CSV table of C-alpha atoms in Angstrom, one decimal:
chain,number,residue,atom,x,y,z
A,1,MET,CA,248.4,132.3,66.9
A,2,GLN,CA,251.2,134.8,66.5
A,3,ASP,CA,254.0,134.9,69.1
A,4,ASN,CA,254.0,138.6,68.9
A,5,HIS,CA,253.4,140.6,72.2
A,6,TYR,CA,251.0,143.2,72.5
A,7,TYR,CA,251.1,145.9,75.2
A,8,ILE,CA,248.5,147.8,76.7
A,9,LEU,CA,249.3,151.8,76.9
A,10,LYS,CA,247.9,154.2,79.6
A,11,PRO,CA,249.3,157.3,81.5
A,12,ALA,CA,251.5,156.6,84.4
A,13,VAL,CA,250.4,157.7,87.7
A,14,GLY,CA,251.9,158.3,91.0
A,15,THR,CA,255.7,158.4,90.0
A,16,GLU,CA,258.5,160.6,90.4
A,17,GLU,CA,258.3,161.6,86.6
A,18,THR,CA,254.5,162.4,86.8
A,19,GLY,CA,254.1,163.6,90.3
A,20,MET,CA,251.6,162.3,92.7
A,21,ALA,CA,248.5,164.3,91.5
A,22,PHE,CA,245.7,162.4,89.5
A,23,PRO,CA,244.3,163.4,87.3
A,24,ALA,CA,247.4,165.3,86.2
A,25,VAL,CA,245.2,168.1,84.6
A,26,GLU,CA,242.0,169.8,85.6
A,27,SER,CA,239.6,172.0,84.1
A,28,TYR,CA,239.1,175.6,84.6
A,29,ASP,CA,236.3,176.8,87.0
A,30,ASP,CA,234.6,178.8,84.2
A,31,TYR,CA,234.7,176.1,81.6
A,32,ASP,CA,231.3,175.5,79.8
A,33,PHE,CA,230.5,171.8,79.8
A,34,ASP,CA,227.2,172.6,78.5
A,35,GLY,CA,228.5,174.4,75.4
A,36,PRO,CA,228.4,173.4,72.0
A,37,ASN,CA,232.3,172.7,71.8
A,38,SER,CA,232.4,171.1,75.2
A,39,VAL,CA,234.5,167.9,75.7
A,40,TYR,CA,231.3,166.4,77.3
A,41,LYS,CA,230.0,166.0,73.9
A,42,LEU,CA,232.9,163.6,72.5
A,43,ASP,CA,231.9,160.2,72.3
A,44,SER,CA,233.7,156.9,71.8
A,45,ASP,CA,231.3,155.8,68.9
A,46,PHE,CA,231.8,158.7,66.7
A,47,PHE,CA,233.7,161.8,65.7
A,48,PRO,CA,232.3,165.2,66.2
A,49,ASP,CA,230.9,167.6,63.8
A,50,PHE,CA,232.7,170.6,65.9
A,51,VAL,CA,236.2,171.5,66.9
A,52,PRO,CA,236.2,170.8,70.7
A,53,ASP,CA,237.5,173.2,73.4
A,54,ILE,CA,240.0,171.3,75.1
A,55,ARG,CA,242.0,173.0,77.6
A,56,PHE,CA,243.4,172.4,80.9
A,57,LYS,CA,245.4,173.4,84.0
A,58,LEU,CA,248.2,171.5,85.3
A,59,ALA,CA,247.2,170.1,88.7
A,60,LYS,CA,249.0,170.9,91.8
A,61,GLY,CA,251.8,168.3,92.3
A,62,ALA,CA,251.8,167.1,88.5
A,63,LYS,CA,254.3,167.4,86.2
A,64,LEU,CA,254.1,167.8,82.3
A,65,CYS,CA,254.8,164.5,80.3
A,66,ASP,CA,254.1,163.0,76.9
A,67,ILE,CA,250.9,161.3,78.2
A,68,MET,CA,249.0,163.3,80.7
A,69,GLY,CA,246.4,161.6,82.8
A,70,GLN,CA,242.9,163.4,82.8
A,71,ALA,CA,239.5,162.4,84.1
A,72,THR,CA,237.2,165.1,82.1
A,73,ILE,CA,237.1,163.2,78.7
A,74,SER,CA,235.0,160.0,78.9
A,75,ALA,CA,235.5,159.2,75.0
A,76,CYS,CA,238.2,156.9,74.1
A,77,GLY,CA,241.6,158.5,73.4
A,78,LEU,CA,244.8,160.0,75.0
A,79,LEU,CA,246.1,163.4,76.0
A,80,ILE,CA,249.5,163.5,74.3
A,81,SER,CA,252.4,165.7,73.5
A,82,PRO,CA,253.7,166.8,69.9
A,83,ARG,CA,256.4,164.2,70.5
A,84,LEU,CA,254.3,161.4,70.9
A,85,LYS,CA,251.9,162.5,68.3
A,86,ASP,CA,255.1,162.4,65.9
A,87,ILE,CA,255.6,158.8,66.7
A,88,PHE,CA,252.0,157.8,66.3
A,89,ASP,CA,252.1,159.4,62.9
A,90,GLN,CA,254.6,157.1,61.6
A,91,PHE,CA,252.6,154.0,62.4
A,92,ASN,CA,249.3,152.3,61.3
A,93,ILE,CA,246.4,153.3,63.7
A,94,VAL,CA,242.9,152.7,63.9
A,95,PRO,CA,240.5,155.4,62.8
A,96,HIS,CA,241.4,158.7,64.9
A,97,ARG,CA,241.6,162.4,64.9
A,98,TYR,CA,243.7,164.8,66.6
A,99,TYR,CA,242.4,167.9,68.4
A,100,LEU,CA,244.5,170.7,69.6
A,101,ALA,CA,244.7,171.1,73.4
A,102,ASN,CA,246.2,173.4,75.8
A,103,ILE,CA,247.5,172.7,79.2
A,104,GLU,CA,248.4,175.9,81.3
A,105,THR,CA,251.1,176.0,84.0
A,106,LYS,CA,252.4,179.1,85.9
A,107,GLY,CA,250.6,181.3,83.2
A,108,VAL,CA,252.3,179.4,80.2
A,109,LEU,CA,250.1,177.5,77.5
A,110,HIS,CA,251.8,174.1,76.6
A,111,GLN,CA,250.4,172.7,73.2
A,112,TYR,CA,249.1,169.1,73.4
A,113,TYR,CA,246.8,167.1,71.5
A,114,TRP,CA,243.7,165.0,72.3
A,115,MET,CA,244.0,161.7,70.1
A,116,HIS,CA,240.3,160.6,69.8
A,117,ILE,CA,239.9,157.0,68.7
A,118,VAL,CA,236.8,155.8,67.1
A,119,TRP,CA,237.0,152.0,65.9
A,120,ASN,CA,233.4,150.8,65.7
A,121,ASP,CA,234.5,147.9,63.4
A,122,GLY,CA,236.7,146.5,66.5
A,123,ILE,CA,234.0,144.5,67.4
A,124,ASN,CA,233.9,142.4,64.4
A,125,HIS,CA,237.6,141.4,65.1
A,126,LEU,CA,236.9,139.8,68.5
A,127,VAL,CA,236.8,136.0,68.6
A,128,PHE,CA,234.2,135.5,71.3
A,129,LYS,CA,234.2,131.8,71.4
A,130,ASP,CA,237.9,131.6,72.4
A,131,SER,CA,238.2,134.5,74.5
A,132,LYS,CA,237.6,134.3,78.3
A,133,PHE,CA,234.9,136.0,80.2
A,134,GLN,CA,234.1,135.9,83.9
A,135,ILE,CA,231.2,137.5,85.9
A,136,ASN,CA,232.3,140.2,88.6
A,137,GLU,CA,230.5,141.6,91.2
A,138,PHE,CA,231.8,144.4,93.5
A,139,GLY,CA,235.3,143.0,92.2
A,140,ASP,CA,234.7,139.4,93.3
A,141,ASN,CA,235.1,136.8,90.5
A,142,LEU,CA,231.9,134.7,90.5
A,143,GLY,CA,233.2,132.4,87.8
A,144,ASP,CA,233.8,132.0,84.0
A,145,LEU,CA,231.1,131.8,81.4
A,146,GLU,CA,231.2,131.1,77.8
A,147,ILE,CA,230.2,134.0,75.4
A,148,SER,CA,229.5,132.8,71.5
A,149,SER,CA,228.9,136.6,70.1
A,150,TYR,CA,228.3,140.2,70.8
A,151,LYS,CA,224.6,139.4,70.8
A,152,ASP,CA,225.2,136.5,73.3
A,153,LEU,CA,227.2,138.9,75.4
A,154,LEU,CA,224.5,141.6,75.6
A,155,ASP,CA,221.8,139.0,76.1
A,156,LYS,CA,223.6,137.4,79.3
A,157,GLN,CA,224.4,140.8,80.6
A,158,THR,CA,221.0,142.0,80.3
A,159,GLU,CA,219.9,138.5,82.4
A,160,LEU,CA,222.6,139.3,85.1
A,161,GLY,CA,221.3,142.9,85.6
A,162,PHE,CA,223.5,145.9,86.7
A,163,MET,CA,225.1,144.4,89.7
A,164,LYS,CA,226.9,141.7,88.1
A,165,MET,CA,229.1,142.6,85.3
A,166,ILE,CA,230.6,140.4,82.5
A,167,PHE,CA,234.5,141.0,82.4
A,168,ASN,CA,236.8,139.8,79.2
A,169,TYR,CA,239.8,139.0,81.0
A,170,ASN,CA,241.7,137.2,78.1
A,171,SER,CA,240.9,138.1,74.4
A,172,VAL,CA,241.6,136.4,71.1
A,173,MET,CA,241.4,138.9,67.9
A,174,PHE,CA,242.0,138.1,64.3
A,175,ASN,CA,243.3,140.0,61.4
A,176,ILE,CA,244.6,143.2,63.2
A,177,VAL,CA,246.9,145.2,61.1
A,178,PHE,CA,247.3,148.2,63.2
A,179,ASP,CA,250.0,149.2,65.6
A,180,VAL,CA,247.5,151.1,67.8
A,181,PHE,CA,244.1,149.7,68.4
A,182,THR,CA,241.5,149.3,71.1
A,183,HIS,CA,239.7,146.7,72.7
A,184,PRO,CA,236.1,146.7,71.3
A,185,LEU,CA,234.5,146.2,74.6
A,186,ASN,CA,236.5,148.2,77.3
A,187,LYS,CA,238.4,150.5,75.1
A,188,THR,CA,241.8,149.6,76.2
A,189,ILE,CA,244.5,150.9,74.0
A,190,TYR,CA,247.0,148.4,72.7
A,191,LEU,CA,250.4,148.8,71.1
A,192,SER,CA,252.1,146.5,68.7
A,193,GLU,CA,255.6,145.4,69.3
A,194,ASN,CA,257.0,147.8,66.7
A,195,ILE,CA,255.6,150.9,68.1
A,196,TYR,CA,256.2,149.8,71.6
A,197,ASN,CA,259.9,149.3,70.8
A,198,THR,CA,260.0,152.8,69.2
A,199,ILE,CA,258.4,154.5,72.1
A,200,MET,CA,260.6,152.7,74.5
A,201,HIS,CA,263.7,154.0,72.9
A,202,LYS,CA,262.4,157.6,72.7
A,203,ASN,CA,262.7,158.3,76.6
A,204,LEU,CA,259.1,159.6,76.5
A,205,THR,CA,257.5,160.4,79.9
A,206,GLY,CA,254.2,159.5,81.7
A,207,ILE,CA,253.9,156.2,80.1
A,208,ASP,CA,252.7,153.0,81.6
A,209,THR,CA,252.8,149.8,79.4
A,210,PHE,CA,252.6,146.0,80.2
A,211,ILE,CA,251.9,143.1,78.3
A,212,ALA,CA,248.4,142.4,77.4
A,213,ALA,CA,246.3,139.0,77.8
A,214,LEU,CA,245.7,139.1,74.1
A,215,SER,CA,246.4,136.6,71.3
A,216,VAL,CA,246.0,137.8,67.6
A,217,ARG,CA,245.4,135.6,64.7
A,218,GLN,CA,245.8,136.3,61.1
A,219,ILE,CA,242.4,134.7,60.4
A,220,GLN,CA,239.5,133.6,62.1
A,221,ILE,CA,239.4,129.9,63.1
C-alpha cells in the first residue's frame, strides 16, 4: 500500500469564517423545482442534457466562502468559487462538469460554479474483500460483516431490509490516478496530498478537510 494520505473535502459549517447558518445558501421562493432546468433533475449517475438553473440567496448569518454548503442539490458535487475552480483545473479529476451558479446577497450577484462529479467507473476501483464494512441501525453499530463484491453488498443489503444499513467505514481502492475523486458508494469527495497541500497554501475559506480512512494500491491484489 502507498504511504500517501488522502483527505476528505467538504464545506465547513458553523465557524467564524462561514457564519452559523446551514445551509449557507437557500433557494428563491419562486424557483421552479419542476422546471426543465431544475437542479432537482441533476443526478450523481449521469450528466444532464440541459444547462441547469443554479441560483441561490445567501442565508441569513452565512458568509461567502470558497466552498458553500447547500442542501438543495442532491447530486454529487460542490458549490465553489472561481478561485477554487482555478485550482481544480490544474489537477487530474474524475469526470466532472462545471455549471455557472449565482449567489445573491444584498442585491449583488456573485459568480460561483456547481462542480458536478459523475464517476460510475469508481465502483471498479474499490477492493471489497479488503475494505471494512459494518451494519448500522439508527446509528448503533451491530458488528462487522465481510463483503466480497458489489453484488454481494447489494444482496446482503436486500436481506437486511431498510432499517439496517451496511456502512463502509474503512476503504481500500486501487489504481487511483486522480487528485480529486469520490467514494463509489457514499460519494465522499477525496483529495490527494498534492492538491490538498495546494489548497491549504492558498488560504481558501469555508473548507473542511480531514484524513480519510482510505488506502490506495497501485494494483489490485
